[in-house]
CSV table of C-alpha atoms in Angstrom, one decimal:
chain,number,residue,atom,x,y,z
C,1,MET,CA,-28.9,-11.6,55.8
C,2,GLY,CA,-29.1,-7.6,54.6
C,3,PRO,CA,-26.3,-5.2,55.0
C,4,THR,CA,-28.1,-3.2,58.0
C,5,ALA,CA,-28.6,-6.5,59.5
C,6,ILE,CA,-24.7,-6.9,59.0
C,7,TYR,CA,-24.1,-3.5,60.8
C,8,ALA,CA,-26.2,-4.5,63.6
C,9,LEU,CA,-24.1,-7.4,64.4
C,10,ALA,CA,-21.2,-5.7,64.0
C,11,ALA,CA,-22.5,-2.9,65.8
C,12,LEU,CA,-24.3,-5.4,68.1
C,13,SER,CA,-20.7,-6.6,68.8
C,14,ALA,CA,-18.8,-3.3,69.2
C,15,LEU,CA,-21.5,-3.2,72.3
C,16,PHE,CA,-21.0,-6.5,73.9
C,17,TRP,CA,-16.8,-5.4,73.6
C,18,GLY,CA,-17.2,-2.0,75.2
C,19,ALA,CA,-19.5,-3.1,78.1
C,20,ASN,CA,-16.6,-5.8,78.9
C,21,PHE,CA,-14.2,-3.3,80.4
C,22,ASN,CA,-17.2,-1.9,82.7
C,23,LEU,CA,-17.4,-5.2,83.2
C,24,ALA,CA,-14.8,-6.5,84.9
C,25,GLY,CA,-14.6,-4.4,87.3
C,26,PRO,CA,-17.2,-6.7,89.1
C,27,VAL,CA,-15.5,-9.2,88.4
C,28,LEU,CA,-12.0,-8.8,89.8
C,29,ALA,CA,-13.2,-7.7,92.8
C,30,ASP,CA,-14.1,-11.2,93.3
C,31,MET,CA,-12.2,-13.2,92.0
C,32,ALA,CA,-7.6,-13.3,90.9
C,33,PRO,CA,-8.2,-12.2,87.0
C,34,MET,CA,-6.4,-15.6,85.9
C,35,THR,CA,-9.2,-17.1,87.6
C,36,ALA,CA,-12.0,-14.9,86.3
C,37,ALA,CA,-10.1,-14.7,82.3
C,38,ALA,CA,-10.2,-18.7,82.5
C,39,GLY,CA,-13.8,-19.0,84.3
C,40,ARG,CA,-15.1,-16.4,81.3
C,41,PHE,CA,-13.6,-18.1,78.7
C,42,VAL,CA,-14.4,-21.9,80.1
C,43,LEU,CA,-18.0,-20.9,80.4
C,44,ALA,CA,-17.7,-19.3,76.7
C,45,ALA,CA,-16.5,-22.9,75.5
C,46,LEU,CA,-18.9,-24.6,77.1
C,47,ILE,CA,-21.9,-23.5,75.6
C,48,MET,CA,-20.3,-23.1,71.7
C,49,ALA,CA,-20.4,-26.5,72.6
C,50,VAL,CA,-23.4,-27.2,73.1
C,51,LEU,CA,-24.4,-25.1,70.3
C,52,VAL,CA,-22.4,-27.3,68.3
C,53,VAL,CA,-24.1,-30.7,69.3
C,54,TRP,CA,-28.0,-28.6,69.3
C,55,ARG,CA,-27.3,-27.0,65.5
C,56,GLY,CA,-26.4,-31.0,64.5
C,57,GLU,CA,-22.7,-29.8,63.8
C,58,PHE,CA,-20.0,-32.2,66.6
C,59,THR,CA,-19.2,-34.3,63.5
C,60,ALA,CA,-18.8,-30.9,61.2
C,61,MET,CA,-16.3,-29.7,63.9
C,62,LEU,CA,-14.7,-32.5,64.8
C,63,ALA,CA,-13.1,-32.8,61.1
C,64,VAL,CA,-12.3,-28.5,61.5
C,65,ALA,CA,-10.6,-30.0,64.7
C,66,ARG,CA,-9.0,-32.8,62.8
C,67,ARG,CA,-7.8,-30.6,59.6
C,68,HIS,CA,-7.1,-27.4,61.1
C,69,GLY,CA,-6.7,-28.1,64.9
C,70,GLY,CA,-3.5,-26.7,65.5
C,71,ARG,CA,-4.0,-24.2,62.8
C,72,LEU,CA,-6.3,-22.7,65.7
C,73,ALA,CA,-5.0,-23.8,67.9
C,74,LEU,CA,-2.4,-20.8,68.0
C,75,VAL,CA,-5.1,-18.4,66.9
C,76,GLY,CA,-6.8,-19.7,70.2
C,77,VAL,CA,-3.8,-19.0,72.5
C,78,VAL,CA,-2.6,-15.6,70.8
C,79,GLY,CA,-5.9,-14.4,70.7
C,80,ILE,CA,-8.0,-15.3,74.0
C,81,ALA,CA,-5.5,-17.1,76.7
C,82,GLY,CA,-2.9,-14.0,75.5
C,83,PHE,CA,-5.9,-11.2,75.3
C,84,ASN,CA,-7.4,-12.0,78.5
C,85,LEU,CA,-5.0,-12.1,80.3
C,86,LEU,CA,-3.0,-9.6,79.9
C,87,PHE,CA,-6.8,-7.4,80.0
C,88,PHE,CA,-8.2,-9.1,82.8
C,89,ASP,CA,-5.1,-8.0,84.7
C,90,ALA,CA,-4.7,-4.8,83.4
C,91,MET,CA,-8.1,-4.2,84.4
C,92,ARG,CA,-6.8,-4.0,87.8
C,93,THR,CA,-5.5,-0.9,87.7
C,94,THR,CA,-6.6,1.0,84.7
C,95,SER,CA,-10.0,2.5,84.5
C,96,ALA,CA,-12.3,1.6,81.6
C,97,VAL,CA,-12.6,4.4,79.6
C,98,ASN,CA,-8.7,4.3,79.4
C,99,GLY,CA,-9.1,0.7,78.5
C,100,ALA,CA,-11.5,1.0,75.9
C,101,LEU,CA,-9.2,4.1,74.2
C,102,ILE,CA,-6.0,2.5,74.2
C,103,MET,CA,-7.9,-0.7,72.2
C,104,ALA,CA,-9.4,1.9,70.0
C,105,THR,CA,-5.9,2.3,68.1
C,106,ASN,CA,-6.5,-1.6,67.2
C,107,PRO,CA,-7.1,-1.3,63.4
C,108,LEU,CA,-4.0,0.9,62.9
C,109,LEU,CA,-2.2,-1.9,65.2
C,110,THR,CA,-3.7,-4.2,63.5
C,111,ALA,CA,-3.0,-2.9,59.3
C,112,LEU,CA,0.4,-2.5,60.7
C,113,LEU,CA,1.0,-5.9,61.5
C,114,ALA,CA,0.4,-7.1,58.5
C,115,ALA,CA,2.2,-4.7,56.3
C,116,LEU,CA,5.1,-6.2,58.1
C,117,THR,CA,4.1,-9.7,58.6
C,118,LEU,CA,1.8,-10.9,55.9
C,119,ARG,CA,3.5,-8.4,53.4
C,120,GLU,CA,0.2,-5.7,52.6
C,121,GLN,CA,0.3,-2.4,51.5
C,122,LEU,CA,0.3,-0.3,54.2
C,123,PRO,CA,-2.0,3.0,52.3
C,124,GLY,CA,-0.2,6.5,53.5
C,125,ARG,CA,-3.7,7.8,55.4
C,126,GLN,CA,-3.0,5.2,57.8
C,127,ILE,CA,1.5,5.7,58.0
C,128,ALA,CA,0.0,9.9,59.0
C,129,ALA,CA,-2.2,8.3,61.0
C,130,ILE,CA,-0.5,6.0,63.6
C,131,PRO,CA,1.5,9.1,64.8
C,132,VAL,CA,-1.6,10.3,65.1
C,133,ALA,CA,-3.7,7.8,67.3
C,134,LEU,CA,-0.7,7.0,69.0
C,135,ALA,CA,-0.7,10.6,70.4
C,136,GLY,CA,-4.2,10.5,71.5
C,137,VAL,CA,-3.3,7.6,73.7
C,138,SER,CA,-0.8,9.3,75.3
C,139,MET,CA,-3.6,11.6,75.9
C,140,VAL,CA,-6.0,9.1,77.3
C,141,ILE,CA,-3.2,7.4,79.8
C,142,LEU,CA,-1.7,10.7,81.0
C,143,GLY,CA,-5.2,12.5,81.2
C,144,GLY,CA,-6.6,9.7,83.2
C,145,ARG,CA,-4.3,9.7,85.7
C,146,VAL,CA,-4.5,12.9,86.6
C,147,GLY,CA,-2.9,13.8,90.5
C,148,GLU,CA,-1.5,10.5,90.2
C,149,GLY,CA,2.0,12.0,88.4
C,150,MET,CA,2.3,12.2,84.6
C,151,GLU,CA,3.2,8.1,84.0
C,152,PHE,CA,2.0,5.7,82.8
C,153,GLY,CA,0.8,2.9,85.3
C,154,LEU,CA,1.1,-1.3,84.8
C,155,GLY,CA,-2.2,-1.8,83.6
C,156,ASP,CA,-2.1,1.4,80.8
C,157,VAL,CA,1.3,-0.7,79.5
C,158,GLU,CA,-0.5,-4.8,79.6
C,159,MET,CA,-3.4,-3.0,78.1
C,160,LEU,CA,-1.3,-1.7,75.1
C,161,GLY,CA,0.1,-5.4,75.0
C,162,ALA,CA,-3.4,-6.8,74.8
C,163,ASN,CA,-4.0,-4.7,72.1
C,164,LEU,CA,-0.6,-6.0,70.9
C,165,ALA,CA,-2.3,-9.2,71.3
C,166,TRP,CA,-5.3,-8.7,69.7
C,167,ALA,CA,-4.0,-7.9,66.1
C,168,ALA,CA,-1.7,-10.5,66.3
C,169,TYR,CA,-5.1,-12.6,66.9
C,170,ASN,CA,-7.0,-10.1,63.9
C,171,VAL,CA,-3.4,-10.9,61.2
C,172,LEU,CA,-3.2,-14.7,62.1
C,173,ALA,CA,-6.7,-15.5,61.6
C,174,ARG,CA,-6.9,-13.7,58.8
C,175,LYS,CA,-4.4,-15.8,57.1
C,176,LEU,CA,-4.8,-18.8,59.7
C,177,MET,CA,-8.8,-18.6,60.0
C,178,PRO,CA,-10.2,-21.9,57.2
C,179,PRO,CA,-12.8,-21.4,55.2
C,180,GLY,CA,-16.6,-23.4,56.5
C,181,PRO,CA,-18.8,-23.9,59.7
C,182,GLN,CA,-18.2,-20.4,61.6
C,183,LEU,CA,-19.5,-22.4,64.5
C,184,ALA,CA,-16.8,-25.0,64.6
C,185,ASN,CA,-14.2,-22.7,63.5
C,186,THR,CA,-15.0,-20.4,66.5
C,187,THR,CA,-15.0,-23.7,69.0
C,188,VAL,CA,-12.1,-25.2,68.4
C,189,MET,CA,-10.4,-21.7,69.0
C,190,MET,CA,-12.1,-21.0,71.8
C,191,ALA,CA,-11.8,-24.4,73.3
C,192,ALA,CA,-8.7,-23.9,72.4
C,193,GLY,CA,-7.5,-21.0,74.8
C,194,ALA,CA,-9.9,-21.6,77.3
C,195,LEU,CA,-7.5,-24.7,77.9
C,196,VAL,CA,-4.6,-23.0,78.1
C,197,LEU,CA,-6.2,-20.0,80.5
C,198,ALA,CA,-7.5,-22.9,81.9
C,199,ALA,CA,-3.8,-24.3,82.7
C,200,ALA,CA,-2.1,-21.5,83.6
C,201,ALA,CA,-4.6,-20.6,86.4
C,202,ALA,CA,-4.1,-23.4,88.1
C,203,ALA,CA,0.1,-23.0,86.9
C,204,SER,CA,0.0,-19.5,89.7
C,205,GLY,CA,-2.0,-21.2,91.6
C,206,SER,CA,-4.1,-18.6,91.9
C,207,ALA,CA,-7.2,-19.3,95.1
C,208,PHE,CA,-10.0,-20.3,93.0
C,209,SER,CA,-13.1,-18.6,94.3
C,210,VAL,CA,-16.9,-18.8,94.0
C,211,PRO,CA,-18.0,-15.3,93.4
C,212,GLY,CA,-21.0,-13.6,94.4
C,213,PRO,CA,-24.0,-12.9,92.5
C,214,LYS,CA,-22.9,-9.3,91.3
C,215,ALA,CA,-19.6,-11.0,89.9
C,216,GLY,CA,-20.9,-14.2,89.0
C,217,ALA,CA,-23.5,-12.6,86.8
C,218,ALA,CA,-20.7,-9.9,85.3
C,219,LEU,CA,-18.6,-12.8,84.6
C,220,LEU,CA,-21.5,-14.6,82.8
C,221,LEU,CA,-22.4,-11.8,80.9
C,222,MET,CA,-19.0,-11.5,79.7
C,223,ALA,CA,-19.0,-15.2,79.1
C,224,VAL,CA,-22.3,-14.7,76.3
C,225,THR,CA,-22.5,-11.8,75.3
C,226,GLY,CA,-18.2,-10.9,75.3
C,227,SER,CA,-17.5,-13.6,74.5
C,228,VAL,CA,-19.7,-16.2,72.5
C,229,LEU,CA,-22.1,-14.0,70.5
C,230,ALA,CA,-19.4,-10.6,70.0
C,231,TYR,CA,-16.9,-13.9,68.6
C,232,LEU,CA,-19.9,-15.3,66.2
C,233,PHE,CA,-21.7,-11.9,65.4
C,234,TRP,CA,-18.1,-10.5,64.3
C,235,SER,CA,-16.9,-13.5,62.3
C,236,MET,CA,-19.8,-13.1,60.7
C,237,ALA,CA,-19.5,-9.1,59.6
C,238,ILE,CA,-15.8,-10.4,58.5
C,239,THR,CA,-16.9,-12.8,56.4
C,240,ARG,CA,-20.4,-10.3,54.5
C,241,MET,CA,-18.0,-6.9,55.5
C,242,GLY,CA,-14.1,-8.3,54.8
C,243,ALA,CA,-12.3,-7.3,57.9
C,244,GLY,CA,-11.4,-3.5,57.1
C,245,ARG,CA,-15.4,-2.1,56.4
C,246,THR,CA,-15.4,-4.8,59.5
C,247,ALA,CA,-12.3,-3.1,61.5
C,248,LEU,CA,-14.4,0.9,61.3
C,249,PHE,CA,-16.9,-0.8,64.0
C,250,LEU,CA,-14.0,-0.8,66.7
C,251,ASN,CA,-13.9,2.3,67.1
C,252,LEU,CA,-17.9,2.3,68.5
C,253,VAL,CA,-16.2,0.3,71.4
C,254,PRO,CA,-14.7,3.3,74.0
C,255,VAL,CA,-17.3,4.8,72.9
C,256,PHE,CA,-19.8,2.5,73.7
C,257,ALA,CA,-17.5,1.8,76.8
C,258,ALA,CA,-17.4,5.7,77.9
C,259,THR,CA,-21.8,5.9,77.5
C,260,ILE,CA,-21.6,2.2,80.3
C,261,ALA,CA,-19.3,4.3,82.3
C,262,THR,CA,-21.0,7.7,82.6
C,263,LEU,CA,-24.6,5.6,83.4
C,264,GLY,CA,-22.7,3.7,85.9
C,265,GLY,CA,-21.7,7.0,87.5
C,266,SER,CA,-17.2,7.3,85.9
C,267,PRO,CA,-17.6,9.8,83.6
C,268,PRO,CA,-14.1,10.2,81.3
C,269,ASN,CA,-12.8,13.7,82.2
C,270,PRO,CA,-11.8,16.5,79.4
C,271,ALA,CA,-8.4,14.8,79.1
C,272,GLN,CA,-9.8,11.6,78.2
C,273,MET,CA,-12.4,13.4,75.9
C,274,GLY,CA,-9.8,14.7,73.9
C,275,GLY,CA,-7.7,12.3,73.1
C,276,GLY,CA,-10.2,10.0,73.0
C,277,ALA,CA,-11.4,12.2,69.8
C,278,VAL,CA,-8.1,12.2,68.7
C,279,VAL,CA,-7.7,7.9,68.4
C,280,ILE,CA,-11.0,7.9,67.1
C,281,ALA,CA,-10.5,10.3,64.3
C,282,ALA,CA,-7.2,9.1,63.3
C,283,VAL,CA,-8.5,5.8,62.7
C,284,ILE,CA,-12.0,7.1,60.8
C,285,PHE,CA,-9.6,8.9,58.5
C,286,SER,CA,-6.9,6.1,58.0
C,287,MET,CA,-9.8,4.0,56.8
C,288,LEU,CA,-11.6,6.5,54.7
C,289,PRO,CA,-11.0,5.3,50.8
C,290,SER,CA,-8.5,7.5,48.8
C,291,ARG,CA,-9.5,8.8,45.4
C,292,ARG,CA,-8.5,8.2,42.1
C,293,ARG,CA,-7.0,11.5,40.1
C,294,THR,CA,-9.1,11.4,37.1
C,295,CYS,CA,-7.3,12.5,33.6
C,296,PRO,CA,-9.0,15.4,32.3
C,297,ALA,CA,-9.7,13.9,29.1
């Protein structure tokens, strides 16, 4: 698979995740947040299991589960269960554009978390970009609540928590994800996250309701494109390009989310557009390679 195809897979993952911010609205109109989160990944885990059997990798998946089940379960609990519980509850009260732009700071947050926990070196560009990106996020959040008072809403705070959970997932995946078949690894990880989400939904006492056609279609799209395909494509891109270069494609998520929201009749306001531009510029600046000084001969 050539570089162009790998770039396309990473861009498709960003498109699917950008669409998720807009698909969550119809789903939450018919389902409680915990039930929606559990439904998305139970469906995704079942689809992954079918793919494993169809590709003849069931034995390989069992071997992965025996050898690395604990590590993969931890990654799944943080990156799937933790992130999605916060994500779905946040999307009840924040906008698709706000949510996507808050998540746009994730490459910087991941780099900061990796520096603190894995002792990875944090380049000067990233250190300088962090406060700028946070300023942009503040513009997005406050600008998106014009007329409602200049304050952080609960959904925005929960999306910041989801952002932290995703950054923790990136760091844990980098440290704990075993080498080997990505399909088997992703299936075990997704199954662990789905089990925790299902248990949380049952313990919450949320009444289960069968979604209507619109919500059901949106949930199925989130499971197939925003879960199964996006996670697989992203894993393939990280394997070929590395985590740092692949993370640049996360900058496309708010672009796709805002484009889809605009097509749906909810365009971003000027403050959100300005804050989003600050966030994306800061993240791109932080990811630029440092120039090496050359000594004159």
